[in-house]
PDB file of C-alpha atoms in Angstrom:
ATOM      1  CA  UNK A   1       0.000   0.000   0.000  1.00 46.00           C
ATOM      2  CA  UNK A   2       3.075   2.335   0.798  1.00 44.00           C
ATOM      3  CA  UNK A   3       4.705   1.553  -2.858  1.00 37.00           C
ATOM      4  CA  UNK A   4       0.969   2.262  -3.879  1.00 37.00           C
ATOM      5  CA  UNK A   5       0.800   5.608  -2.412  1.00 37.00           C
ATOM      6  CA  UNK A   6       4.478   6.683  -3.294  1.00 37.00           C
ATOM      7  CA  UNK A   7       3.756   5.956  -7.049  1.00 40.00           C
ATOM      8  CA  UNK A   8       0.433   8.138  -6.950  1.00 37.00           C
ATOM      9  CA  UNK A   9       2.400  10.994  -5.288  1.00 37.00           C
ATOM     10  CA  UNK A  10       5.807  10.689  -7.726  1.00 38.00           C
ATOM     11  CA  UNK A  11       3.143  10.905 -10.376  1.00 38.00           C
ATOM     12  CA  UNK A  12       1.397  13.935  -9.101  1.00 38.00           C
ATOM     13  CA  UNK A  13       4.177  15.777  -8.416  1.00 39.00           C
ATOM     14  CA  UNK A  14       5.975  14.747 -12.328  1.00 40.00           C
ATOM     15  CA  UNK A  15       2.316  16.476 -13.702  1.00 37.00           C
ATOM     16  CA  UNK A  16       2.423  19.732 -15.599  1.00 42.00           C
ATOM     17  CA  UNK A  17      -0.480  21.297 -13.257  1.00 40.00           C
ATOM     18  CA  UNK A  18       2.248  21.190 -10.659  1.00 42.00           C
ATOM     19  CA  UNK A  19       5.393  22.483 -12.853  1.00 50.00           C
ATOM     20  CA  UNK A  20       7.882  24.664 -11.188  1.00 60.00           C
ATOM     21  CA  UNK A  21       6.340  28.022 -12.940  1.00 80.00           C
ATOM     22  CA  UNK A  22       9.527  29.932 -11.037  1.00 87.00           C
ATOM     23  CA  UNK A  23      12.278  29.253 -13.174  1.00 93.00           C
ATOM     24  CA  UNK A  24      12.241  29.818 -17.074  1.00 97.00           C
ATOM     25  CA  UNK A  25      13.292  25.646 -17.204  1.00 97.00           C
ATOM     26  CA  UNK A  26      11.140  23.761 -19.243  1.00 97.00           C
ATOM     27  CA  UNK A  27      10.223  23.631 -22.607  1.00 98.00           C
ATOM     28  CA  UNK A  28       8.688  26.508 -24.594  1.00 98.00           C
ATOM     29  CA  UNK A  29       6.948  27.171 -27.660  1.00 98.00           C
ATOM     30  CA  UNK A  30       8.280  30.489 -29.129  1.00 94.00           C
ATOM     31  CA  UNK A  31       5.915  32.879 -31.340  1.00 88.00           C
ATOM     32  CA  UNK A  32       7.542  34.350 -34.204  1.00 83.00           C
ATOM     33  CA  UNK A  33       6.481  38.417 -33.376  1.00 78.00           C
ATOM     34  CA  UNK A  34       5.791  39.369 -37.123  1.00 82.00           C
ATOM     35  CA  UNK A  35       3.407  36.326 -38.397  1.00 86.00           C
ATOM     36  CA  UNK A  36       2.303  35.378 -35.208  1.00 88.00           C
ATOM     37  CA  UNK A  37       3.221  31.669 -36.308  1.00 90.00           C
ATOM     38  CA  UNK A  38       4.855  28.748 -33.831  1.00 94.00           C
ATOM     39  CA  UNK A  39       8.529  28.737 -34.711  1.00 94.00           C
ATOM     40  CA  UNK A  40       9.987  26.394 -32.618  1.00 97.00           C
ATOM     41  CA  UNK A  41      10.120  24.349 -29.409  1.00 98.00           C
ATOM     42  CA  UNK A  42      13.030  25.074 -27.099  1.00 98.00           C
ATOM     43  CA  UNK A  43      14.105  23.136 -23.924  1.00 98.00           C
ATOM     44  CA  UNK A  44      15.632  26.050 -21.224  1.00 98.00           C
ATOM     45  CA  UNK A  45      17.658  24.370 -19.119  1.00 98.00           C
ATOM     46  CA  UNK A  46      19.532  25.605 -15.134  1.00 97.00           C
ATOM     47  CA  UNK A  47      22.772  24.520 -14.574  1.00 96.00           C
ATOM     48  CA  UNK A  48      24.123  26.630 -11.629  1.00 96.00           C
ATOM     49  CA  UNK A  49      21.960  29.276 -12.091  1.00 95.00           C
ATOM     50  CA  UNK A  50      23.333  29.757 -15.909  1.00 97.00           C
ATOM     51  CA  UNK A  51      20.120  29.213 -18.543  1.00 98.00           C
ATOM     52  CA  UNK A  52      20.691  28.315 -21.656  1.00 98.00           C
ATOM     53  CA  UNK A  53      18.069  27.251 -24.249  1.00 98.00           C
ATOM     54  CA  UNK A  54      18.100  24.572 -27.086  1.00 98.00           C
ATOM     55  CA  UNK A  55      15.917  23.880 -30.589  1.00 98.00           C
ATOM     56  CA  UNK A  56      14.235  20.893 -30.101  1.00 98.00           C
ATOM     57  CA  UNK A  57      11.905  21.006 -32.710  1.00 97.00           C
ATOM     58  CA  UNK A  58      11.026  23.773 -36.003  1.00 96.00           C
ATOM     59  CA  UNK A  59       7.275  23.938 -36.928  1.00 95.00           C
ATOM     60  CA  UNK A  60       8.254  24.086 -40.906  1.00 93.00           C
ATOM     61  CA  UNK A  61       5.519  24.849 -43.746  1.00 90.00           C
ATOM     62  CA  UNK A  62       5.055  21.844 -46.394  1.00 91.00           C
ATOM     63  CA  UNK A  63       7.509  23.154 -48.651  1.00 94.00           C
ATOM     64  CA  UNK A  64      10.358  23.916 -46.292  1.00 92.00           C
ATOM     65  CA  UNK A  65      13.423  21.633 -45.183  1.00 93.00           C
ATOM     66  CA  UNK A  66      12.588  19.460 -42.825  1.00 91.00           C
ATOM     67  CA  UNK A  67      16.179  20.184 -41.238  1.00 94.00           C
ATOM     68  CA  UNK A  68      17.912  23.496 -42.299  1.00 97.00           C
ATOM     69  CA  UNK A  69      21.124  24.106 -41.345  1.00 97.00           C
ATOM     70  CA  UNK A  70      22.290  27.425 -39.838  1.00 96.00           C
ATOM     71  CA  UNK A  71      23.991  28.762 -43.292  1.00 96.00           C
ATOM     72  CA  UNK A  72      23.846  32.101 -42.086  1.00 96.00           C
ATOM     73  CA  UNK A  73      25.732  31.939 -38.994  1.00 96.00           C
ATOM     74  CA  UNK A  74      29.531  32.126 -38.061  1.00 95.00           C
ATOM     75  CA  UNK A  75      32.012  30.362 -36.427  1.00 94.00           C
ATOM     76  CA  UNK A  76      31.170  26.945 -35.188  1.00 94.00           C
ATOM     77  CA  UNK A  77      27.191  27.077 -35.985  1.00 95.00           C
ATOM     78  CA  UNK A  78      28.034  27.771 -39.439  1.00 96.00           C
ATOM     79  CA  UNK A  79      25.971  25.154 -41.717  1.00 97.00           C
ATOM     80  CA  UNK A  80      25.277  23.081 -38.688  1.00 97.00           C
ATOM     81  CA  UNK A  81      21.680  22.105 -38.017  1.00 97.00           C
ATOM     82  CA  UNK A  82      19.309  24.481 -36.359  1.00 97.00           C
ATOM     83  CA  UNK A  83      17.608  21.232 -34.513  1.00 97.00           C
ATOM     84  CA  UNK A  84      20.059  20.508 -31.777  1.00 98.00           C
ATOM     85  CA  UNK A  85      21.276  24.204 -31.979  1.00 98.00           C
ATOM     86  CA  UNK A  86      21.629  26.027 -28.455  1.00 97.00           C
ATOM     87  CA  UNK A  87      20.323  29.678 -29.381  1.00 97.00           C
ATOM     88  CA  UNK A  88      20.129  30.966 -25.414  1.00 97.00           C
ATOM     89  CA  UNK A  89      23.473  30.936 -23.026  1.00 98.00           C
ATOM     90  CA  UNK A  90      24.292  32.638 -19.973  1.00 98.00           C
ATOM     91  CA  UNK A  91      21.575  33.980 -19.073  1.00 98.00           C
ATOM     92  CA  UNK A  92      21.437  34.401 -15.050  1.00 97.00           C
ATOM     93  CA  UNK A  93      18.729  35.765 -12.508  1.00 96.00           C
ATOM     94  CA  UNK A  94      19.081  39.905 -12.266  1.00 95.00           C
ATOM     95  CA  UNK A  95      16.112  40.499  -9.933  1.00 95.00           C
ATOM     96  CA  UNK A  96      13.040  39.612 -11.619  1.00 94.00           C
ATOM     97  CA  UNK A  97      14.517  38.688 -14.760  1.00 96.00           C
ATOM     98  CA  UNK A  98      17.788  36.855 -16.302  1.00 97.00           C
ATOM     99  CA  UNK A  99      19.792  39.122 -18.104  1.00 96.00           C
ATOM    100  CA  UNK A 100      23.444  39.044 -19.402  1.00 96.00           C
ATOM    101  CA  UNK A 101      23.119  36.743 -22.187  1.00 97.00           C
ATOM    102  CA  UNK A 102      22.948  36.511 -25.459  1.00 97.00           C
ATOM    103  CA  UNK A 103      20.458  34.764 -28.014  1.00 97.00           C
ATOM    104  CA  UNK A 104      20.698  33.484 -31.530  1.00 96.00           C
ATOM    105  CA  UNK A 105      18.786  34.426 -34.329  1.00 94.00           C
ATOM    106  CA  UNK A 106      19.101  31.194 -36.694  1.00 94.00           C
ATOM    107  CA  UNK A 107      16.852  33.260 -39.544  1.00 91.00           C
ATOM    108  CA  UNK A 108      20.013  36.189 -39.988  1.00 94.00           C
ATOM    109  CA  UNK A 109      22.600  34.181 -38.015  1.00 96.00           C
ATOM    110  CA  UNK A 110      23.119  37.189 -35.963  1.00 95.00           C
ATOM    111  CA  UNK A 111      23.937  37.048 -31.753  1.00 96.00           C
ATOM    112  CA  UNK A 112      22.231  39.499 -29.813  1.00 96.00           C
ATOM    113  CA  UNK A 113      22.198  40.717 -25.639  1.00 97.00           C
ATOM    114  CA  UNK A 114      19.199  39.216 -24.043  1.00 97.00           C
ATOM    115  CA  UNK A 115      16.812  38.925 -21.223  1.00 96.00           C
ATOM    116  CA  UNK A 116      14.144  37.059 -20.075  1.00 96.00           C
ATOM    117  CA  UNK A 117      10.779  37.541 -17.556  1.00 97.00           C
ATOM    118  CA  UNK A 118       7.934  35.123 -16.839  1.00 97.00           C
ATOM    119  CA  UNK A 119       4.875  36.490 -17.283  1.00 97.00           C
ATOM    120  CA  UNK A 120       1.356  35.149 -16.443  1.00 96.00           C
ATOM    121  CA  UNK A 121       2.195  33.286 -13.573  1.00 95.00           C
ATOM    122  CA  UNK A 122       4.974  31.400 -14.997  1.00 96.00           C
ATOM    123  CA  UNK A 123       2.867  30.420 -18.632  1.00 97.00           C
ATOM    124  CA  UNK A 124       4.262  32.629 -20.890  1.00 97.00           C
ATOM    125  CA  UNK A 125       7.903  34.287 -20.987  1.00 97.00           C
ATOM    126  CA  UNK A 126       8.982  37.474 -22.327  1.00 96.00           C
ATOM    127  CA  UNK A 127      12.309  37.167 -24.171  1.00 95.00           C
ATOM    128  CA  UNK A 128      14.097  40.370 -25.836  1.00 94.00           C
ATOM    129  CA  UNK A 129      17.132  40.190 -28.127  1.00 94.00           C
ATOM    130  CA  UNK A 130      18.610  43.286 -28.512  1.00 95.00           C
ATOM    131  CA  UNK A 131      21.732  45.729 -29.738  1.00 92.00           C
ATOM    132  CA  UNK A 132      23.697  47.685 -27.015  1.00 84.00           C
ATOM    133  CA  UNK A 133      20.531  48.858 -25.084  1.00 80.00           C
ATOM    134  CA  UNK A 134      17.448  47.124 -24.578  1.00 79.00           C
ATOM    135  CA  UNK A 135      15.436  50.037 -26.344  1.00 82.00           C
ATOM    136  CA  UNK A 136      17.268  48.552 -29.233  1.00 84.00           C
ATOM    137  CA  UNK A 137      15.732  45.131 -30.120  1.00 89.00           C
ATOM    138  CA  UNK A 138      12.868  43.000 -30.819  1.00 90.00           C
ATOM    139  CA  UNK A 139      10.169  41.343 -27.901  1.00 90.00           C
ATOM    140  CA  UNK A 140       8.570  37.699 -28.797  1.00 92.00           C
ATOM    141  CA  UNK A 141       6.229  35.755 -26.573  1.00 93.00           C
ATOM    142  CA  UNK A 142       7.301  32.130 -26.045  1.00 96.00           C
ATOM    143  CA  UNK A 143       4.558  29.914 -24.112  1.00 97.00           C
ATOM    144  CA  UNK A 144       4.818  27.133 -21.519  1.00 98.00           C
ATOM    145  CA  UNK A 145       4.720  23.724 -22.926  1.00 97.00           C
ATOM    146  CA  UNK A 146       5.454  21.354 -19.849  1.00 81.00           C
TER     147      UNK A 146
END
């Protein structure tokens, strides 16, 4: 009955109704901020209070590859694939938000500053890419999957 009971409660506490809302981890479903369109699912993940984030899937039209590679970035992430990529790094908490990053635009290849704040309780999550001073950038929407 104890095994029983333990089971029930490891399996209550693993359901998405009780999700840490707290911390940007989890996987998230971001909203491209000109179409309005799902581009992507990305997994954030904590490791010592450093978040980065990580394409796990692209929501492609019909007529699109599958799997594009990143031809448009430099460095190492030049023509590698964009599934797989990580697009979010060092991001760390700064009050209410994390801050001090820098995220990945696979579209133009280009890095940008970042920052990140949950909104609605945890459900959604504000991210902003941005040059030199937040002013300077572009807001998207990304929603809670898990």
């Amino acid at each position: 009955m104890k095994l029983l009971a333990f089971i029930a409660a490891a399996a209550l506490t693993m359901s998405p109704a009780f999700a840490d809302n707290t911390s940007p981890a989890g996987l998230w479903k971001n909203i491209d901020d000109e179409t309005g369109k799902p581009k992507a699912l990305i997994r954030i993940t904590e490791n010592n209070g450093v978040l980065s984030g990580q394409i796990e899937k692209l929501f492609q039209e019909a007529n699109e590859d599958p799997n594009p590679k990143c031809d448009k970035c430099e460095g190492a992430r030049k023509d590698q694939p964009i599934i797989g990529m990580t697009i979010l790094s060092n991001l760390k908490k700064d009050g209410d938000e994390y801050a001090g990053g820098e995220i990945l635009d696979p579209k133009n290849g280009k890095v940008y500053k970042s920052k990140l704040r949950l909104a609605d309780g945890g459900k959604k999550l504000n991210v902003r890419g941005y040059i030199g001073v937040p002013m300077l950038g572009r807001s998207q929407t990304w929603v809670r999957q898990d």
